[in-house]
PDB file of C-alpha atoms in Angstrom:
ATOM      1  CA  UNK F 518      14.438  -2.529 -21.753  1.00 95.00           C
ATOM      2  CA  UNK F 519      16.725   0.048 -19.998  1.00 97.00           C
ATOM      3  CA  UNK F 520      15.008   1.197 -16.832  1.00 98.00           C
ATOM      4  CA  UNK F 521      15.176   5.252 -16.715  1.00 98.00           C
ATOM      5  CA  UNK F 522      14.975   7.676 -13.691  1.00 98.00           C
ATOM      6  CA  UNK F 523      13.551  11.062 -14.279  1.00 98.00           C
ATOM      7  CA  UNK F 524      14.383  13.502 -11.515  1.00 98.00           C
ATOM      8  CA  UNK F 525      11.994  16.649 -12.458  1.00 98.00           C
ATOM      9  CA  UNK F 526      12.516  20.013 -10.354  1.00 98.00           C
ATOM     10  CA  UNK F 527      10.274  23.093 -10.826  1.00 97.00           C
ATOM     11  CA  UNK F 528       9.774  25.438  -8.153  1.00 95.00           C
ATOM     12  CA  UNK F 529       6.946  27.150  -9.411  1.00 93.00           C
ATOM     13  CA  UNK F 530       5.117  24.906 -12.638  1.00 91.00           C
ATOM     14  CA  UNK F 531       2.429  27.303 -12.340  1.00 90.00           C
ATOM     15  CA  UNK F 532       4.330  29.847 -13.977  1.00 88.00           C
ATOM     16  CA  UNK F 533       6.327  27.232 -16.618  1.00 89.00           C
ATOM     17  CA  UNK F 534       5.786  27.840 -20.212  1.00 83.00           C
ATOM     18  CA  UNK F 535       7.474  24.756 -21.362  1.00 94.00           C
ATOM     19  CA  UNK F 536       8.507  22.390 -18.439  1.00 94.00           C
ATOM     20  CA  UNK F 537       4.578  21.280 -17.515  1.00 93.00           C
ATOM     21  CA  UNK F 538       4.199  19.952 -20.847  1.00 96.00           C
ATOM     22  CA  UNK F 539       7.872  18.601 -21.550  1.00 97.00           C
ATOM     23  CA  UNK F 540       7.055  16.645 -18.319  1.00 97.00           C
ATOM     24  CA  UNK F 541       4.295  15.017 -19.567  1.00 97.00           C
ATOM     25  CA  UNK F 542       6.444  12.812 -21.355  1.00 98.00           C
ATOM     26  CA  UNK F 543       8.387  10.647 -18.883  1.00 98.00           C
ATOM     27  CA  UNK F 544       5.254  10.841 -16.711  1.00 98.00           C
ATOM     28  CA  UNK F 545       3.546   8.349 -19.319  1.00 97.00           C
ATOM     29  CA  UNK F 546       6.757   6.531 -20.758  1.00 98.00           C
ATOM     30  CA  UNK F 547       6.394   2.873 -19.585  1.00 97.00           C
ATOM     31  CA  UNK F 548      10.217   2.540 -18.879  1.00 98.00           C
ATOM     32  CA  UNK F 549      10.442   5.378 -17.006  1.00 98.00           C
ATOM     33  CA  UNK F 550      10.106   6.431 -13.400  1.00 98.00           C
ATOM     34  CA  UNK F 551       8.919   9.839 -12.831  1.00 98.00           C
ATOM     35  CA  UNK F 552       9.742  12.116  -9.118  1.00 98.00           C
ATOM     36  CA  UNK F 553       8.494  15.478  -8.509  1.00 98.00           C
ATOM     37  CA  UNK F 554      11.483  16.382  -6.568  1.00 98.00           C
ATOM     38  CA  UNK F 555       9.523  19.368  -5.078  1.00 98.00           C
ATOM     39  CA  UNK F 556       6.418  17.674  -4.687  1.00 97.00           C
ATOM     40  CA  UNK F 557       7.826  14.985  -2.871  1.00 98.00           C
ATOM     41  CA  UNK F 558      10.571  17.117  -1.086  1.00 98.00           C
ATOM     42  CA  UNK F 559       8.586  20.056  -0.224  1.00 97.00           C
ATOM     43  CA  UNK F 560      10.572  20.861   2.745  1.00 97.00           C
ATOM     44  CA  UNK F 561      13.992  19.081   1.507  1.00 97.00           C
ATOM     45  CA  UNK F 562      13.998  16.669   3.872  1.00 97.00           C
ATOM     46  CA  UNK F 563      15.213  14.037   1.166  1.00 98.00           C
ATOM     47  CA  UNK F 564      15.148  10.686   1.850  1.00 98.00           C
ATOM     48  CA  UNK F 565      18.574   9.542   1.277  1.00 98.00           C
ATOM     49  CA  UNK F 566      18.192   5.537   1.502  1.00 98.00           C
ATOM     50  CA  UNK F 567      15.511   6.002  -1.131  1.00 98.00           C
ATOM     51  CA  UNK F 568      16.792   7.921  -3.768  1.00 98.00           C
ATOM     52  CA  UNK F 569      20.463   6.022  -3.506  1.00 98.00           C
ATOM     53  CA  UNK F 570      17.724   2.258  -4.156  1.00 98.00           C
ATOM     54  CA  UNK F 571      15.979   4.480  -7.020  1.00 98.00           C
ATOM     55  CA  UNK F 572      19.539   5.068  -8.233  1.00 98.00           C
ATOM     56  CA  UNK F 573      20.399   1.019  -7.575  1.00 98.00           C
ATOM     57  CA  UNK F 574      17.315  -0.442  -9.398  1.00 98.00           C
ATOM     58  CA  UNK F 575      17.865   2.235 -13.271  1.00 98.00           C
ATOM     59  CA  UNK F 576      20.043   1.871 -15.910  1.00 98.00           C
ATOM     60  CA  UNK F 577      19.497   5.904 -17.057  1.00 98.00           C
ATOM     61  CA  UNK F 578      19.504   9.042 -14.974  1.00 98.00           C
ATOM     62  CA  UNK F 579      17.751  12.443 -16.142  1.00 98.00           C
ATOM     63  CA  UNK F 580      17.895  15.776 -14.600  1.00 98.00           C
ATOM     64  CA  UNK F 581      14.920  17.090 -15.607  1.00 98.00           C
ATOM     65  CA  UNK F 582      14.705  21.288 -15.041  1.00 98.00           C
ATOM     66  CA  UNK F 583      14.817  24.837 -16.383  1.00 97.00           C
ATOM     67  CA  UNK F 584      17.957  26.411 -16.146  1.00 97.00           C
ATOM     68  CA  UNK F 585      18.516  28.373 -13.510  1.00 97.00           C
ATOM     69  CA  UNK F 586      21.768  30.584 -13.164  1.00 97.00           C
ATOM     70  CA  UNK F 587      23.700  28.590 -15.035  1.00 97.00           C
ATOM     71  CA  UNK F 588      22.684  25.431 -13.111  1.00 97.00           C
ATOM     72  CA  UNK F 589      19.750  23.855 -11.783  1.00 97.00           C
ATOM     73  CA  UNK F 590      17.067  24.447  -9.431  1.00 97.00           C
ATOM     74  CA  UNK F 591      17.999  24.435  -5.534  1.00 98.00           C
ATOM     75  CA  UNK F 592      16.302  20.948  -4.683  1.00 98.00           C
ATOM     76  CA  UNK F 593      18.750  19.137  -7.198  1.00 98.00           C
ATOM     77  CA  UNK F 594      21.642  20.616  -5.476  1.00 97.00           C
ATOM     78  CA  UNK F 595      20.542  19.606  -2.488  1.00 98.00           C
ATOM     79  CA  UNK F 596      19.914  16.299  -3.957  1.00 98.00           C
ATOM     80  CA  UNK F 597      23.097  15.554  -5.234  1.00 98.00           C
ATOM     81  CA  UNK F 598      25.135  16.610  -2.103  1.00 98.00           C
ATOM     82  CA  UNK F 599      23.414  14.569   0.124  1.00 98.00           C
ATOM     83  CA  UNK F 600      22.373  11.410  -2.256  1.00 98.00           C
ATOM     84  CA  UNK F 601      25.658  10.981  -3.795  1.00 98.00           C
ATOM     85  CA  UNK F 602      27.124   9.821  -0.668  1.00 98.00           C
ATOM     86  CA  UNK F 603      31.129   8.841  -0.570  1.00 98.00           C
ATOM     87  CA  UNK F 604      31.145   5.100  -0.351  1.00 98.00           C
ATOM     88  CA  UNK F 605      28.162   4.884  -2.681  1.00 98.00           C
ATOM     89  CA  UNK F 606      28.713   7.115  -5.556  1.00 98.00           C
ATOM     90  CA  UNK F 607      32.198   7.669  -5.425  1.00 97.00           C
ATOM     91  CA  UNK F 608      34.996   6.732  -3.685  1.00 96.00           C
ATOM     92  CA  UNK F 609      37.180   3.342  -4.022  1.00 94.00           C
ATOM     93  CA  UNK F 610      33.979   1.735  -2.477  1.00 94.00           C
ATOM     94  CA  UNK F 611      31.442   3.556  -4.419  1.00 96.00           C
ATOM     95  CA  UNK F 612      30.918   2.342  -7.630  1.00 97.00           C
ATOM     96  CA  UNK F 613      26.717   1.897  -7.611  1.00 98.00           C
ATOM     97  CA  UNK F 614      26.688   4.167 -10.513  1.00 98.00           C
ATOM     98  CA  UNK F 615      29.535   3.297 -12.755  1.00 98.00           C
ATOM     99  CA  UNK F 616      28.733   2.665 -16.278  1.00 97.00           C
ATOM    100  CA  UNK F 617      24.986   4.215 -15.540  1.00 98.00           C
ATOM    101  CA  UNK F 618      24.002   6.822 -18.179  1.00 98.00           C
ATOM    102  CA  UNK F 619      23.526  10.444 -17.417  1.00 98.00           C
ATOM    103  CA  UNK F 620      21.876  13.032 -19.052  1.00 98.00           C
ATOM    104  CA  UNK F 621      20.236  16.761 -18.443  1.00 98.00           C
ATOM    105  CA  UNK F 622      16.856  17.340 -20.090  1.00 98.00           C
ATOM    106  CA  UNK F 623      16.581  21.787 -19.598  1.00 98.00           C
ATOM    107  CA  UNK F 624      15.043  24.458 -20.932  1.00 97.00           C
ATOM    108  CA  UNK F 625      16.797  27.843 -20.959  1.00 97.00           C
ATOM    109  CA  UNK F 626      15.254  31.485 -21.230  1.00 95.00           C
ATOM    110  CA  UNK F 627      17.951  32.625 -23.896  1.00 96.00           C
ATOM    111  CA  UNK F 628      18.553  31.465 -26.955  1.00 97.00           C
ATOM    112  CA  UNK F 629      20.932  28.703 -28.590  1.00 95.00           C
ATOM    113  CA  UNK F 630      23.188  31.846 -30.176  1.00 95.00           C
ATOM    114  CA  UNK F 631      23.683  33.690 -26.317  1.00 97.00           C
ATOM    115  CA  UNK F 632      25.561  30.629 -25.817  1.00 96.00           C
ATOM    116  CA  UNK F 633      28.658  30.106 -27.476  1.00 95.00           C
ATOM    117  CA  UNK F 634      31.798  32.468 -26.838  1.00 95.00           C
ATOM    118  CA  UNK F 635      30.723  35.841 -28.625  1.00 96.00           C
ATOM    119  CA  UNK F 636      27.568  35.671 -27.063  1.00 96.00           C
ATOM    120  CA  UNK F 637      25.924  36.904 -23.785  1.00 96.00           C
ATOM    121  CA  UNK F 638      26.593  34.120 -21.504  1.00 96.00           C
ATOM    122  CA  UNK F 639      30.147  33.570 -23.098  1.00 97.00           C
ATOM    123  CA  UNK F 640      30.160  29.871 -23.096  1.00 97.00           C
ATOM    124  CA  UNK F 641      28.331  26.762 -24.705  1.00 97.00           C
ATOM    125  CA  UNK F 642      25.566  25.074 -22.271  1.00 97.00           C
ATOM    126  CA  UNK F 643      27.745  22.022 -21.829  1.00 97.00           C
ATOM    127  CA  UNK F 644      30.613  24.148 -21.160  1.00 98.00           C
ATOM    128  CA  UNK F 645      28.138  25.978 -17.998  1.00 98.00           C
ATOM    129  CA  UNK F 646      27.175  22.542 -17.235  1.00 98.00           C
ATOM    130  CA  UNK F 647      30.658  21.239 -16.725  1.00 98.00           C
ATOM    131  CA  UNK F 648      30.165  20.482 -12.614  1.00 98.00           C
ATOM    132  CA  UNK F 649      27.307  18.128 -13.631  1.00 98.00           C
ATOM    133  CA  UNK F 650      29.881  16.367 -16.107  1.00 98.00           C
ATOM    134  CA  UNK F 651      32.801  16.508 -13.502  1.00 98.00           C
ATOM    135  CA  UNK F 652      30.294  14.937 -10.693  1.00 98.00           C
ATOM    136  CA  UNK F 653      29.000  12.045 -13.233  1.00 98.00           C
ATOM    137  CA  UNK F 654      32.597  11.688 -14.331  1.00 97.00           C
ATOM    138  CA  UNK F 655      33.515  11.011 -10.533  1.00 97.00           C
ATOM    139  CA  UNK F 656      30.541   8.968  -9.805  1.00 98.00           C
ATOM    140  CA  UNK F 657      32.163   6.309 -12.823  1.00 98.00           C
ATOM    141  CA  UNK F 658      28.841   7.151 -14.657  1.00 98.00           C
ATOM    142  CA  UNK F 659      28.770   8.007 -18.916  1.00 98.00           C
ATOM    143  CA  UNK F 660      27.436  11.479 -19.269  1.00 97.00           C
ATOM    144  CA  UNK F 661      25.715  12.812 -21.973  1.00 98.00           C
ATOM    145  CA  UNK F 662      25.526  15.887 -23.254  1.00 97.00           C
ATOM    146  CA  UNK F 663      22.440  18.315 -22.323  1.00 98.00           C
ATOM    147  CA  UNK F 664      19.019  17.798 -24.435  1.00 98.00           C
ATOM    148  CA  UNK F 665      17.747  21.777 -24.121  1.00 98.00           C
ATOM    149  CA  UNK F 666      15.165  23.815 -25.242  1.00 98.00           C
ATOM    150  CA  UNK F 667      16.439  26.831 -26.021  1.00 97.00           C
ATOM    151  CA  UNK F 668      14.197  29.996 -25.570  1.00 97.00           C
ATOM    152  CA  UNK F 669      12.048  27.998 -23.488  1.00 96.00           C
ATOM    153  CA  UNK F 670       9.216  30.898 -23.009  1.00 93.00           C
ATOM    154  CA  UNK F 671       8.827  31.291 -27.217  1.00 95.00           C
ATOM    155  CA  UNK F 672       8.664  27.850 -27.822  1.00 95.00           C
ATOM    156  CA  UNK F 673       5.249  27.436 -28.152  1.00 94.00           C
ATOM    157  CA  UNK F 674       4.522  30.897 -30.083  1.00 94.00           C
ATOM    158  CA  UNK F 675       7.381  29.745 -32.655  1.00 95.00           C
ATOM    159  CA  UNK F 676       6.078  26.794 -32.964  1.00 95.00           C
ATOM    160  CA  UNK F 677       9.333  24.816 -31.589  1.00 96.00           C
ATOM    161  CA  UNK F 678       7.314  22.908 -28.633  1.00 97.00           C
ATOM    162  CA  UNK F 679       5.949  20.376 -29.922  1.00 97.00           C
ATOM    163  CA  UNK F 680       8.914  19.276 -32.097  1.00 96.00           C
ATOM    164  CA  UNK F 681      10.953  19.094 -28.773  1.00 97.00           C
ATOM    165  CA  UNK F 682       8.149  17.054 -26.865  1.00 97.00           C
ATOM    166  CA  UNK F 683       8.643  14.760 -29.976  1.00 97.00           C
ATOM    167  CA  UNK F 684      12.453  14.473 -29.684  1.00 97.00           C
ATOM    168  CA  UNK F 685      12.130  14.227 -25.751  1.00 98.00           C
ATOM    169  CA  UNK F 686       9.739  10.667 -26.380  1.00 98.00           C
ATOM    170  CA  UNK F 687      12.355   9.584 -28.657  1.00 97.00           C
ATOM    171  CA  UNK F 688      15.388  10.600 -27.053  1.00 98.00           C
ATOM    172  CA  UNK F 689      13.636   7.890 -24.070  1.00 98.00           C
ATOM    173  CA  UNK F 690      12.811   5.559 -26.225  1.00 97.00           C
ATOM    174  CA  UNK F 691      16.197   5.290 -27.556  1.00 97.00           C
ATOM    175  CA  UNK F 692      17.437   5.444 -24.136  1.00 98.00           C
ATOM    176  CA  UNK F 693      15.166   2.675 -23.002  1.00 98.00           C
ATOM    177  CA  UNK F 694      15.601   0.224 -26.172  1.00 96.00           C
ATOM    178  CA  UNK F 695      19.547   1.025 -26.225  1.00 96.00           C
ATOM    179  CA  UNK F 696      19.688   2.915 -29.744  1.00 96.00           C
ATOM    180  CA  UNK F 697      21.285   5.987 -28.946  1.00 97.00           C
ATOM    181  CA  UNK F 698      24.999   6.533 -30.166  1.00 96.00           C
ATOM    182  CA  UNK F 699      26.704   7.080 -26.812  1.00 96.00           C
ATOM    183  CA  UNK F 700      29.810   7.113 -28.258  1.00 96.00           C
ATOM    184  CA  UNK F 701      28.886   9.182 -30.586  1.00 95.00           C
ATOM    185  CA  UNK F 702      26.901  11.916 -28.530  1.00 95.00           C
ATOM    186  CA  UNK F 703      29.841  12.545 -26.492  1.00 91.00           C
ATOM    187  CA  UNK F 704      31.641  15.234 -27.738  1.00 92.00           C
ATOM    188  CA  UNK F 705      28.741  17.132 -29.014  1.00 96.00           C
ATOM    189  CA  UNK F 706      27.420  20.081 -27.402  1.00 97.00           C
ATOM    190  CA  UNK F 707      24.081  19.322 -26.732  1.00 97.00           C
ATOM    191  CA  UNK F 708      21.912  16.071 -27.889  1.00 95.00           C
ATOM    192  CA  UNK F 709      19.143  18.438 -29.332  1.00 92.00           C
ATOM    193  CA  UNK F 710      21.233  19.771 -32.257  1.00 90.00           C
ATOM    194  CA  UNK F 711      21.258  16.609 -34.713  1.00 90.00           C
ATOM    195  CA  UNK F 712      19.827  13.825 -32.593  1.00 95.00           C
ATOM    196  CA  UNK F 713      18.485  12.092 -35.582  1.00 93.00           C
ATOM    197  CA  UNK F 714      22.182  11.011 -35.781  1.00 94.00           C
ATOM    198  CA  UNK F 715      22.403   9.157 -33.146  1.00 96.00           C
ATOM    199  CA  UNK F 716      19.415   7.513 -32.744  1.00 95.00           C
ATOM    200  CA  UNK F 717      19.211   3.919 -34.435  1.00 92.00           C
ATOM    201  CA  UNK F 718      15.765   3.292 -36.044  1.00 85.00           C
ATOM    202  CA  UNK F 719      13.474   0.951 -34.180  1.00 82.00           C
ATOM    203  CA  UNK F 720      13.249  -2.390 -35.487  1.00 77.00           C
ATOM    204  CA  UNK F 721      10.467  -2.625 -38.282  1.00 70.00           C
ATOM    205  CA  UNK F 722      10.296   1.355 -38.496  1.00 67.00           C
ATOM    206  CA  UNK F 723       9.816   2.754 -41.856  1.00 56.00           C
TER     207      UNK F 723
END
């Protein structure tokens, strides 16, 4: 079984529609390890030397966050510039990612159709998220295409929430067992559009 990081960042949960409950899921997955980057990091003061080992000791890494300004929530930033240290992630040295998978598990506030070119935000998710791709790229790790929830705050009124929370617990359990179609997964736009294509059956599933 692949061993999966979950790296969750929420500034304020108490006001999350969607995120509280998606989170639930990795929280009780047995592969996966679950960090409340703000809970843990209240003041930022990340520990470097432990979140590179985290990195070391899984297979799969998930961003797990609502969509903030086209990106993600400040912690992760902050994460990422001073985690994915030259010499480690990158680098001629720093290969202690390569061939790791990476994905982004998001909610957004607009919906799927704002995001393509003749909508609002002019550009696909994937195409917004194309620094996270760029950094994985350089870190040697396979990236993934993002697994959103569009129109996170109508979810549950249109009843679209608990569908998702299904996908999300098999979108890790295909992670974790190996039966997601990397190959296949990455030129699409998202992994939430069609994932029933790429995700092998379990053995002895009818």
């Amino acid at each position: 079984m692949k061993k999966i990081l979950v790296l969750f960042a929420h500034p304020r949960t108490d006001r999350s529609e969607a995120n509280v409950v998606l989170a639930e899921v990795p929280q009780r997955h047995p592969a996966v390890t679950f960090v409340d980057l703000y809970a843990e990091y209240p003041t930022f003061e990340i520990d470097v030397e432990r979140e590179q080992e985290r990195l070391r000791e899984h297979d799969v890494l998930v961003f797990h966050h609502p969509v903030y300004w086209y990106s993600s929530p400040a912690i992760l930033k902050e994460w990422q510039d001073l985690v994915l240290e030259y010499g480690f992630a990158y680098g001629s040295e720093g290969r202690a990612l390569e061939g790791k998978l990476f994905v982004s598990a998001v909610t957004t506030g607009g919906r799927r159709e704002v995001y393509c070119r003749t909508g609002v935000n002019r550009f696909e998710l994937r195409e917004l998220f194309a620094p996270f791709e760029q950094t994985m790229y350089l870190c040697r790790m396979r990236y993934l295409p993002p697994f959103a929830l569009f129109a996170a705050g109508h979810a549950r009124d249109e009843q679209r929430l608990d569908e998702h929370v299904r996908d999300y617990q098999r979108l890790l359990d295909a992670l974790a067992d190996d039966r997601l179609d990397v190959a296949g997964a990455a030129d699409r736009l998202t992994l939430s559009d069609g994932l029933d294509e790429l995700i092998t059956p379990a053995a002895g599933a009818v």
